Coordinates of C-alpha atoms in Angstrom, one line a residue:
Chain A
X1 CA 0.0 0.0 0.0
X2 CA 1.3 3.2 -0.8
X3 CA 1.9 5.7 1.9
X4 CA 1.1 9.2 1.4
X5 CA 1.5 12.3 3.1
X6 CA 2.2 16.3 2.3
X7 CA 1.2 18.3 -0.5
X8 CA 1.4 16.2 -3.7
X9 CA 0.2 13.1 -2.2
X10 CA -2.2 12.2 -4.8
X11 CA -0.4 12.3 -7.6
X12 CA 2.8 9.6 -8.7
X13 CA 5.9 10.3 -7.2
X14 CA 7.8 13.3 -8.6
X15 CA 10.8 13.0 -10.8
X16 CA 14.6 14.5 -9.7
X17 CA 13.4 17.3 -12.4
X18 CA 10.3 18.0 -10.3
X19 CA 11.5 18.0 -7.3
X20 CA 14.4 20.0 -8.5
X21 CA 11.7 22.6 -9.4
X22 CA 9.9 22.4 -6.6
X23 CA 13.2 23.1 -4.3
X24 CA 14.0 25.6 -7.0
X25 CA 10.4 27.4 -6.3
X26 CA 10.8 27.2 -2.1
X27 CA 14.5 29.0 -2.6
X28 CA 13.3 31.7 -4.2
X29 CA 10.7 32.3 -2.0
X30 CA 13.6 32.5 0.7
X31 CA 12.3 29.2 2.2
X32 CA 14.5 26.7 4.5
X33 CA 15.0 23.3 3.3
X34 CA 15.1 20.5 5.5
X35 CA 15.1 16.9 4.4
X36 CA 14.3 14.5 7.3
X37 CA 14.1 10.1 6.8
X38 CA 12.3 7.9 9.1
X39 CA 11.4 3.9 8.2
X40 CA 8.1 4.4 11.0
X41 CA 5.6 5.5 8.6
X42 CA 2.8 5.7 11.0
X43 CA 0.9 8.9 10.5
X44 CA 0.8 10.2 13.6
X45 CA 4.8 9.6 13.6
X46 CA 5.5 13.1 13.6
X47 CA 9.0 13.9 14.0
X48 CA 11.5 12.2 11.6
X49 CA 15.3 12.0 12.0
X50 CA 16.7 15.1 10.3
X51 CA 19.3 14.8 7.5
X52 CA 21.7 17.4 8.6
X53 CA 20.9 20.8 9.3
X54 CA 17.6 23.1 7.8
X55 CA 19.6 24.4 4.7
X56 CA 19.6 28.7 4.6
X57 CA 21.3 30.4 2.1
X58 CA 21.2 28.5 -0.7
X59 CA 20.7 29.9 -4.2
X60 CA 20.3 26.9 -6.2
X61 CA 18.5 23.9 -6.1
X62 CA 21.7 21.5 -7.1
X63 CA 22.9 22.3 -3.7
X64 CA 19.8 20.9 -1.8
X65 CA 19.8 17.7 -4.8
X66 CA 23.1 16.9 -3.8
X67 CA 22.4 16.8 0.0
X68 CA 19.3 14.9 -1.4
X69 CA 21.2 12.3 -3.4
X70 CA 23.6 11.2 -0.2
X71 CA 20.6 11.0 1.9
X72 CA 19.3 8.7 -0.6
X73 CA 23.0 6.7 -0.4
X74 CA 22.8 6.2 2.9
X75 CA 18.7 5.4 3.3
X76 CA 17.6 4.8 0.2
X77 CA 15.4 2.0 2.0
X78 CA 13.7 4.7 3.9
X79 CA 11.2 7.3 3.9
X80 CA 12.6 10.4 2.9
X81 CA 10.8 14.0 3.4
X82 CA 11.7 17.3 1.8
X83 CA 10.1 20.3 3.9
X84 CA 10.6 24.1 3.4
X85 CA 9.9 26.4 6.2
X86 CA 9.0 29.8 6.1
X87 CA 11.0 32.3 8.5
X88 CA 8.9 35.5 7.3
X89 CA 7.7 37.1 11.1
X90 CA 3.9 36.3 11.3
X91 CA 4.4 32.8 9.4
X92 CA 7.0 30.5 10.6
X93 CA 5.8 27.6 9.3
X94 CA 6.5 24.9 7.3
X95 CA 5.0 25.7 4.3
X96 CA 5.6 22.4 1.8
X97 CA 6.3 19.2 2.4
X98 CA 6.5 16.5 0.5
X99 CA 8.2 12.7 0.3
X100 CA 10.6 12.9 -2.1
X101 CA 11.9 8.8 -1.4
X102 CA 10.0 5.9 -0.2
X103 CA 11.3 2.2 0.1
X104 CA 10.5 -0.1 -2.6
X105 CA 8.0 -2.7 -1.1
X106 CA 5.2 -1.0 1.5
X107 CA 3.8 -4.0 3.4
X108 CA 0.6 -1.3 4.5
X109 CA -1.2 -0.8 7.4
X110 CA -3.0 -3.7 9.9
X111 CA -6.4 -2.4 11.0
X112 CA -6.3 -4.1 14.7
X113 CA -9.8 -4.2 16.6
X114 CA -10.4 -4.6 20.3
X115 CA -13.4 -5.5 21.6
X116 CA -14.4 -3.6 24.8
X117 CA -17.6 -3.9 27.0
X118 CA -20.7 -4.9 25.7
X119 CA -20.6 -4.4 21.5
X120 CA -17.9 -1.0 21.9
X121 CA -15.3 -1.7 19.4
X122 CA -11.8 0.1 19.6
X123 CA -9.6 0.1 16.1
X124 CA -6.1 0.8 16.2
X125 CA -3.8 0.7 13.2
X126 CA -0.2 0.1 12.6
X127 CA 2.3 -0.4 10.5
X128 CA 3.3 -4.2 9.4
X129 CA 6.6 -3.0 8.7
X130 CA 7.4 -2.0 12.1
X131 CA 7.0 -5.3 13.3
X132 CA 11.0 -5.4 13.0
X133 CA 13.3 -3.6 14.8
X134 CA 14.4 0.1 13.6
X135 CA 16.7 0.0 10.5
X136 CA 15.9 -3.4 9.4
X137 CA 11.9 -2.4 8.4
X138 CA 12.8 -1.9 4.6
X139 CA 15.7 -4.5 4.2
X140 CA 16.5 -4.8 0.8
Chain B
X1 CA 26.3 10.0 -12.1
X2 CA 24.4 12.9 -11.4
X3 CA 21.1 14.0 -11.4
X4 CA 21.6 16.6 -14.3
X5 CA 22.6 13.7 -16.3
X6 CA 19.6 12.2 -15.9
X7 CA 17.9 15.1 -16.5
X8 CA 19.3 15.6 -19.7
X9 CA 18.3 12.4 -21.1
X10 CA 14.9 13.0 -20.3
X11 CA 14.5 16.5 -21.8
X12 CA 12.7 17.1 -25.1
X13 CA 14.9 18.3 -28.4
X14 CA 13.1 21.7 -28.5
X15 CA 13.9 22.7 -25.2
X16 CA 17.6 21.4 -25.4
X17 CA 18.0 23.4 -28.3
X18 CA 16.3 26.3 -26.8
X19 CA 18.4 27.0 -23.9
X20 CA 21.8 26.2 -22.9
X21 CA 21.1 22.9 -20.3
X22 CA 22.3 24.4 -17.0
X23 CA 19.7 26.9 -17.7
X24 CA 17.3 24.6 -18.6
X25 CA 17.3 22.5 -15.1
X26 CA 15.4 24.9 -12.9
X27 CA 14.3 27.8 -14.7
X28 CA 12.9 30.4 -12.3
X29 CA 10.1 33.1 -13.4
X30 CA 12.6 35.9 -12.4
X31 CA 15.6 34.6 -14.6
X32 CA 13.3 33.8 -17.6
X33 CA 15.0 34.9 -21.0
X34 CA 12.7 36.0 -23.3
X35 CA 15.1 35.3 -26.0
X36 CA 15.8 32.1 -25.6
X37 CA 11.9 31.3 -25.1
X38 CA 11.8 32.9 -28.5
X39 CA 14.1 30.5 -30.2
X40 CA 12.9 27.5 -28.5
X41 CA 9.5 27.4 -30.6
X42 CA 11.3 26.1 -33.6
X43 CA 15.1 24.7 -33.9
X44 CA 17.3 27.0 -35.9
X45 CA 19.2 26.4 -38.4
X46 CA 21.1 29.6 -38.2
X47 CA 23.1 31.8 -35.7
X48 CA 23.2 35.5 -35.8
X49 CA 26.4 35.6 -33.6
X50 CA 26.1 39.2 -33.6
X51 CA 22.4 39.5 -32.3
X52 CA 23.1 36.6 -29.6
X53 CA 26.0 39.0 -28.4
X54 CA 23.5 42.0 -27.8
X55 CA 20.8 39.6 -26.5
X56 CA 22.5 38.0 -23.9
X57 CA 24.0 41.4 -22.6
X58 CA 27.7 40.0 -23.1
X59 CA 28.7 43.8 -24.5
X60 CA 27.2 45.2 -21.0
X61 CA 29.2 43.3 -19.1
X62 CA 32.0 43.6 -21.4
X63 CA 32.1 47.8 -21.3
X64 CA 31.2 47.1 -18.0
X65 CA 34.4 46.1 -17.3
X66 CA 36.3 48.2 -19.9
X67 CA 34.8 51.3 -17.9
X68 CA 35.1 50.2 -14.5
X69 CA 38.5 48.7 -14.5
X70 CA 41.6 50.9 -15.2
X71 CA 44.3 49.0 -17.0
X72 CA 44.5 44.9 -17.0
X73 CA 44.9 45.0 -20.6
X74 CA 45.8 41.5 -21.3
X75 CA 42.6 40.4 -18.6
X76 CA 40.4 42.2 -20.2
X77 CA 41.3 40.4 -23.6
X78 CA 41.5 37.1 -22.5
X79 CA 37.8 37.6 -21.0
X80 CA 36.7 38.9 -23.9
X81 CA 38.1 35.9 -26.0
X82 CA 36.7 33.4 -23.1
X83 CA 33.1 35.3 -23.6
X84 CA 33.9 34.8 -27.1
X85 CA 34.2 31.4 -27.0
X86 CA 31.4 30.8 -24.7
X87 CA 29.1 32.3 -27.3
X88 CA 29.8 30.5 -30.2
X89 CA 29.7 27.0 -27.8
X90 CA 26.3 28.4 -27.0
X91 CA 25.6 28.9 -30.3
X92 CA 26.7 25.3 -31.5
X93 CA 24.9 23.7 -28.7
X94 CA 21.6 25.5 -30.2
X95 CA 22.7 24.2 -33.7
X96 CA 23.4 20.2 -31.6
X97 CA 26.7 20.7 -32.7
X98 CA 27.7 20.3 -29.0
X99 CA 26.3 18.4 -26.4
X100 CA 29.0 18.8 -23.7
X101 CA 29.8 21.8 -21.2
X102 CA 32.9 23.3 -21.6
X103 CA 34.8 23.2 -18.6
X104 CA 34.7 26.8 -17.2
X105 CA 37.0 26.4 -14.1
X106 CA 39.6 29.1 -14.1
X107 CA 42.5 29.8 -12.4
X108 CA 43.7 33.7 -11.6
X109 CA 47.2 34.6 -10.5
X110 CA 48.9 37.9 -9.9
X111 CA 49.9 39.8 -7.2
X112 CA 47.5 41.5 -4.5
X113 CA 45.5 44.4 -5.0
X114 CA 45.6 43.5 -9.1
X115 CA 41.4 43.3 -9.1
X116 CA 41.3 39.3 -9.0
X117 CA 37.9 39.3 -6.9
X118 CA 36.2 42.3 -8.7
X119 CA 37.4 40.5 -12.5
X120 CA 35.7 37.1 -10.5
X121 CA 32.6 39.1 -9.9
X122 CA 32.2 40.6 -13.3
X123 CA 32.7 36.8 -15.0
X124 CA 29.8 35.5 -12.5
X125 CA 27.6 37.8 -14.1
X126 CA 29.1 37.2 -17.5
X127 CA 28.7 33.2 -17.3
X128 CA 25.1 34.4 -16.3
X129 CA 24.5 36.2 -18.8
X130 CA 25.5 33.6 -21.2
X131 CA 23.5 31.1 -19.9
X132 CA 26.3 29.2 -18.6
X133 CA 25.6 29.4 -14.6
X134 CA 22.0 29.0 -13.6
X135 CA 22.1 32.2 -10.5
X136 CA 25.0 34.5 -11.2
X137 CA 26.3 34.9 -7.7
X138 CA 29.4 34.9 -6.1
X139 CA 30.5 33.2 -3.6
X140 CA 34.3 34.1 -2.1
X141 CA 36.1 31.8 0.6
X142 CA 39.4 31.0 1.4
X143 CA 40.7 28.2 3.7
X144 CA 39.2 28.8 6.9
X145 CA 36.0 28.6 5.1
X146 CA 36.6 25.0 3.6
X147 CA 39.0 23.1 5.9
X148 CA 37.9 22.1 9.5
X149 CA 39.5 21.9 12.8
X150 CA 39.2 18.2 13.3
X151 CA 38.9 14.6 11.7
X152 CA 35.4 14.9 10.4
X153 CA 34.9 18.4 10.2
X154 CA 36.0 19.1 6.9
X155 CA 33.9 17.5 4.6
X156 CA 30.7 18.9 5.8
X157 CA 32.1 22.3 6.0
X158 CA 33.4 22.1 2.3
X159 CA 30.1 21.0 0.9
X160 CA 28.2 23.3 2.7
X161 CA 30.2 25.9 0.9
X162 CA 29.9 24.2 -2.3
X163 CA 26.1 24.0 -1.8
X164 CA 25.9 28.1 -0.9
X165 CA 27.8 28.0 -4.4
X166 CA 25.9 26.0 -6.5
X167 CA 24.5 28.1 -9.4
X168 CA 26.9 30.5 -9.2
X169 CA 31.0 30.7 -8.9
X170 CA 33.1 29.8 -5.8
X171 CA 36.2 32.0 -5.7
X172 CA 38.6 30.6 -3.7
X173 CA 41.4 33.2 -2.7
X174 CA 45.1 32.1 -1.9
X175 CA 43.7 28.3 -3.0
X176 CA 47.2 27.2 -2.5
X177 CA 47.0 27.2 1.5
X178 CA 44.6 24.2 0.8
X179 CA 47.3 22.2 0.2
X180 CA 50.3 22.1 3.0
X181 CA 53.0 19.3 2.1
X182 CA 55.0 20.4 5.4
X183 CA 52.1 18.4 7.5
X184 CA 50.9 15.1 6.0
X185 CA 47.9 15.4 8.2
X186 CA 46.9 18.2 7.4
X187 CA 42.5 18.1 6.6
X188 CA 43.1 20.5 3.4
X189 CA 43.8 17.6 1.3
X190 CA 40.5 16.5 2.4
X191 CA 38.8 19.1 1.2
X192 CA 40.9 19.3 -2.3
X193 CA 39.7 15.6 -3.1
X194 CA 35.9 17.0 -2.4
X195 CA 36.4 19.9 -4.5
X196 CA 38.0 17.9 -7.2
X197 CA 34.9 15.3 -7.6
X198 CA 32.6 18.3 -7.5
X199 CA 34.6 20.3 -9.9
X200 CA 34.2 17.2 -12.9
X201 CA 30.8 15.7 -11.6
X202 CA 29.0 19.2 -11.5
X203 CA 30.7 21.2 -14.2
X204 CA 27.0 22.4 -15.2
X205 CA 26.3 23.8 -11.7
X206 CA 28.9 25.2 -10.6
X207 CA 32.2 27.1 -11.7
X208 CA 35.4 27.6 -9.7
X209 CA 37.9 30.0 -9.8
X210 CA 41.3 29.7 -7.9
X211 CA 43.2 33.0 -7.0
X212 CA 46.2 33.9 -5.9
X213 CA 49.9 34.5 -6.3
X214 CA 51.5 33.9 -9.7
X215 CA 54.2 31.4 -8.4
X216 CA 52.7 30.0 -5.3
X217 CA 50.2 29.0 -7.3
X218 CA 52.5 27.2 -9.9
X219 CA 54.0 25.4 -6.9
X220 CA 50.2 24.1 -5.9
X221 CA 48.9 23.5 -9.3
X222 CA 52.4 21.0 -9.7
X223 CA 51.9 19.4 -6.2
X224 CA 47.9 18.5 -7.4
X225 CA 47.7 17.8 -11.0
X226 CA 44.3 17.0 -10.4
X227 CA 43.1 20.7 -10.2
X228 CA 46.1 21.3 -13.4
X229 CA 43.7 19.2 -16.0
X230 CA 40.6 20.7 -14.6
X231 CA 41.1 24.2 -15.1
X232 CA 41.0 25.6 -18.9
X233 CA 41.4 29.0 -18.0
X234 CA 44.4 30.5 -16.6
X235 CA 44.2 34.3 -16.5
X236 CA 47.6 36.1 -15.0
X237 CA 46.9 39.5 -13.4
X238 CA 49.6 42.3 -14.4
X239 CA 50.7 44.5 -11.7
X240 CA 49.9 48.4 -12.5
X241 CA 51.8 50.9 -13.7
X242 CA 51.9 54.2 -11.8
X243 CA 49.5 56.3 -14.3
X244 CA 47.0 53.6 -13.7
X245 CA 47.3 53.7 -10.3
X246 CA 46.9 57.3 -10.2
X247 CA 44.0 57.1 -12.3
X248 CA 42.8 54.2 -9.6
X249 CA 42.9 57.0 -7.0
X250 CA 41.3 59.7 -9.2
X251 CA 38.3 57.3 -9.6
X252 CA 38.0 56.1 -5.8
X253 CA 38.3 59.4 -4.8
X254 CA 35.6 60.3 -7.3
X255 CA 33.1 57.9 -6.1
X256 CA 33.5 59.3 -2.7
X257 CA 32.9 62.7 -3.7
X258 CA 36.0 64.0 -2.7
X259 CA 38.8 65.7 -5.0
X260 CA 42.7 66.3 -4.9
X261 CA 43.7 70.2 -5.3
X262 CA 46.7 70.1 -8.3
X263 CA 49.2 70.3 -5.7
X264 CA 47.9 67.2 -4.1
X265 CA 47.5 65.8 -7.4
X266 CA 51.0 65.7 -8.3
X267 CA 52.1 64.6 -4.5
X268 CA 50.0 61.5 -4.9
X269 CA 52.2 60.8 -8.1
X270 CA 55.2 61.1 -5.9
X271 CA 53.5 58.8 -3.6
X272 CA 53.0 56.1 -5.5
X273 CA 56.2 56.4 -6.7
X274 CA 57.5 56.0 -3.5
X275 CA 55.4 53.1 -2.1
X276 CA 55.5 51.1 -4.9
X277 CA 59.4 50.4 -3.9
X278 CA 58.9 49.8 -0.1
X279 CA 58.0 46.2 1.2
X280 CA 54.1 45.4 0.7
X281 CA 53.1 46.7 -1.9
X282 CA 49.4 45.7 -3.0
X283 CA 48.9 47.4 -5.9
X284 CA 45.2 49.5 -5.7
X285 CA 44.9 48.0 -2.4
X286 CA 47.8 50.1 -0.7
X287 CA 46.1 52.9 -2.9
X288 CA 42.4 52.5 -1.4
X289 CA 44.6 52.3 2.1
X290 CA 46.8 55.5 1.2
X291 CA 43.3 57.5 0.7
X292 CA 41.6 56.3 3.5
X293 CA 44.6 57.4 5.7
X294 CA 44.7 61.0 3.9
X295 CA 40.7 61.4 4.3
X296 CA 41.7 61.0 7.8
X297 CA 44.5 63.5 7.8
X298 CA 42.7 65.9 6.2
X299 CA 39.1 65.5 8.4
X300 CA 41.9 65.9 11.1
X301 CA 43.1 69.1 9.5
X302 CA 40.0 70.6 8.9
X303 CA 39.0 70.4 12.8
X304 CA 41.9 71.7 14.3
X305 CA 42.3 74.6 11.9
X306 CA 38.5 75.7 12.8
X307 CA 38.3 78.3 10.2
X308 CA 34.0 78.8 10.7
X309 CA 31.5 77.7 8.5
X310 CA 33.2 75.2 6.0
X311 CA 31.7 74.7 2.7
X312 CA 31.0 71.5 0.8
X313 CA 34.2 72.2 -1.6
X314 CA 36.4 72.1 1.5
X315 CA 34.9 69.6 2.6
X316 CA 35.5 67.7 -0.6
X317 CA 39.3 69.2 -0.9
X318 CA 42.2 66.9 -0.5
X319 CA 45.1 68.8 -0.3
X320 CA 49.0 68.3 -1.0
X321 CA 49.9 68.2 2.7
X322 CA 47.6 65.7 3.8
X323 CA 49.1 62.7 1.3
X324 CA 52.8 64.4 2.4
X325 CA 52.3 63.9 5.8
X326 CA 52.7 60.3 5.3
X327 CA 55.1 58.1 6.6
X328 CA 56.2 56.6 2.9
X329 CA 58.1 60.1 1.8
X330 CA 60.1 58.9 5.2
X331 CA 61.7 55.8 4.2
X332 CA 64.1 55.7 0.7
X333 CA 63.1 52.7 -1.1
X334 CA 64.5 49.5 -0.4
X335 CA 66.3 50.2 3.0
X336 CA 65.7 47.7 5.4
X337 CA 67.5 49.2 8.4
X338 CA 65.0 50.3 11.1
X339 CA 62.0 48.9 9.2
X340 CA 59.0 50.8 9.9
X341 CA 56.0 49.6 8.3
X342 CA 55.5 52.7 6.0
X343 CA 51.2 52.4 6.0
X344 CA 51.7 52.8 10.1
X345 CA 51.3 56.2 11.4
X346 CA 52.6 58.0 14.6
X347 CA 51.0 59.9 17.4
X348 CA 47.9 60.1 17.8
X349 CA 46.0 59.6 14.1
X350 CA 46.9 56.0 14.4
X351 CA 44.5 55.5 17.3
X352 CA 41.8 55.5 14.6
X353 CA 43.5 52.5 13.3
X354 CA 44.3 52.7 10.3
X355 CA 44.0 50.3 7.3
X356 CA 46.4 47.3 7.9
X357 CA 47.9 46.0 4.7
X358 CA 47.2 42.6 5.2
X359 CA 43.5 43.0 5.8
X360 CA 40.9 41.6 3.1
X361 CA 38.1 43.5 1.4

């Protein structure tokens, strides 16, 4: 089942030309990159591990693909987030975010129930994947 | 292999044909060219060389140059015959005569003070212009900037810089203090290797230019043959003669609205006469250095006379005796006994500090 999350989700992932644009589109509106991976794709997982530092001061958009590409090197097998945050007083925000990698096989979501007291039903869901410990979810 | 590779496979004829690639990656609505958008609706079969060399604004930047620069004769042809080779490498790339980017690295020597950094901004803009770097901007470090303090430090402070750079041109002043051979563990090398990789896999993103002394840099270019076959360009600084320094002065002193009475005018000509043969001598640097000390004199002058009112002229009025008081009519050239630094000033003027030698823009 493919995950989705952030703006773009309903449409096929983005090529490194699109993206490229897109990054090219946050830096000149003077927007911080931040890329951030996690291999918990829960939604309510919230806070990902961040890929270095938010990136300020950056003209180009090859800057922010390079940093991109060794993220991918080095968890390629994992989620990986782009998000661009707006510093402007009054905002600061994130204002896009998007997954720019995702592992190649996504087992889904279990939809758990739990029968309570009389005929109440509780539903939990949660990821098959994180069945396994962390870094070994997306072996592949 | 990276991602601009890709990209380029990917693209459509038209639009390679229509702009130079870099260009092409991430076109932004403020750097749209209107020209090239022009061209792109049908392949051409011809080049008006002439036309492309208005469009793209290569003769700004070119008079530009020939305006704002006094002297560098031999610079100022060897850009123009880079810009002219950029051109027609644009124009064969429109024609898919050539697929490849030329490699743009260059490598600038001469001696300080000779306009290395303002020639390096002036190209940004000119490799800009021509299509050739996606942003234009400049981006100037030396080897604090690149090389960390620590094992581990000095990648990710190299490739932040090269990120900041990307899209533009990293200038990297005195390059040759990357590379130390007296200490084998020394991190510079570490960054060299990094800029080396980026250098030939990113030619389309970025452009480097290394700066410094004519032989120094010789020395570094033979201990790292890798940066010796990356660079095309190697454009050699000329020191200036003392007319063009004088006419350096003129024009700073201009900008600032101030102006030398004839008296002064012919002192500074003594002047630079004299400094040129004392120790550290950096060209318009020691001139900028020279003026700031006299605007200090004379400010000096003006408030301990306290003649009344002053008007804007005397404000404006450099006068003989306030380039005479300095320290360089002191010392005969080339004596070393009793060294003084000549730029160093007694009593109580030099409590304003003035403008060490060695300091950078």
């Amino acid at each position: 089942m493919r995950m989705t999350q952030g703006t773009f989700s309903f449409l096929p992932d983005l090529t490194d030309e699109q993206i490229g644009r897109q990054i090219q589109y946050c830096l000149d509106n003077g927007w911080a990159v931040n890329l951030e991976y996690t291999d918990d794709p829960h939604p309510r997982n919230t806070y990902w591990e961040m890929w270095g530092q938010p990136m300020f001061d950056i003209a180009d958009a090859a800057g922010i693909m390079m940093e991109l590409q060794s993220c991918r090197k080095a968890y390629g097998d994992r989620y990986i987030r782009l998000s661009a945050f707006d510093s402007t007083h009054g905002w600061e925000s994130v204002k896009l975010s998007f997954i720019v990698n995702r592992p190649k096989e996504e087992p889904g979501f279990r939809l758990r129930r739990q029968e309570g007291n009389g005929r109440n039903m509780r539903y939990t869901t949660e990821p098959y994947a994180d069945a396994r410990p962390e870094g070994e979810r997306y072996a592949v | 292999m990276s991602y601009l590779d890709q990209l380029g496979k990917g693209a459509t004829p038209e639009k390679a044909a229509g702009q130079p690639q870099p260009a092409a990656a991430f076109p932004t609505n403020q750097d749209e060219n209107p020209v090239a958008d022009e061209v792109a609706s049908a392949p051409p079969t011809t080049v008006d060389l002439r036309r492309e060399y208005e469009d793209a604004g290569v003769r700004e930047v070119l008079e530009e140059l020939d305006r704002e620069l006094v002297g560098l004769k031999p610079v100022k042809k060897r850009i123009r015959e880079t810009a002219a080779l950029l051109l027609v490498e644009r124009a064969r790339r429109r024609l898919g005569l050539a697929h490849e980017t030329p490699t743009l690295h260059m490598s600038f020597t001469g001696n300080p003070g000779t306009g290395k950094t303002t020639v390096a901004l002036k190209m940004a803009n000119l490799l800009h212009r021509l299509g050739y770097i996606r942003k234009g901007h400049l981006v100037s470090v030396t080897r604090d900037d690149l090389v960390g303090q620590y094992i581990g430090h000095t990648a990710p402070k190299t490739k932040d810089i090269l990120k900041k750079a990307m899209g533009g041109v990293l200038f990297i002043d005195e390059a040759y203090y990357l590379y130390r051979p007296e200490n084998e563990r020394d991190y510079g090398q570490e960054a060299i290797e990094i800029l080396l990789q980026v250098m030939e896999n990113q030619r389309d993103d970025l452009v480097v230019i290394l700066a410094g002394y004519a032989d120094r840099m010789d020395r570094f270019f033979e201990s790292n043959p890798g940066f010796r076959s990356r660079i095309a360009h190697h454009i050699d600084f000329p020191d200036y003669s003392n007319d063009e320094l004088h006419k350096i002065a003129v024009g700073m002193l201009e900008r600032q609205n101030y102006h030398l009475t004839e008296d002064a005018t012919a002192m500074l000509s003594r002047y630079i006469e004299h400094r040129r043969g004392q120790p550290h001598f950096a060209n318009a640097r020691s001139i900028r250095n020279a003026l700031d000390r006299a605007r200090l004199r004379q400010a000096n002058r003006l408030f301990e006379a306290e003649t009344g009112p002053l008007d804007a002229a005397a404000l404006s009025e450099i006068a003989a005796e306030d380039i005479a008081a300095s320290r360089v009519f002191l010392q005969k050239p080339g004596r070393n006994a009793e060294y003084v630094h000549p730029e160093s000033e007694r009593g109580d003027v030099a409590a304003f500090g003035n403008g060490e030698e060695e300091t950078r823009p």
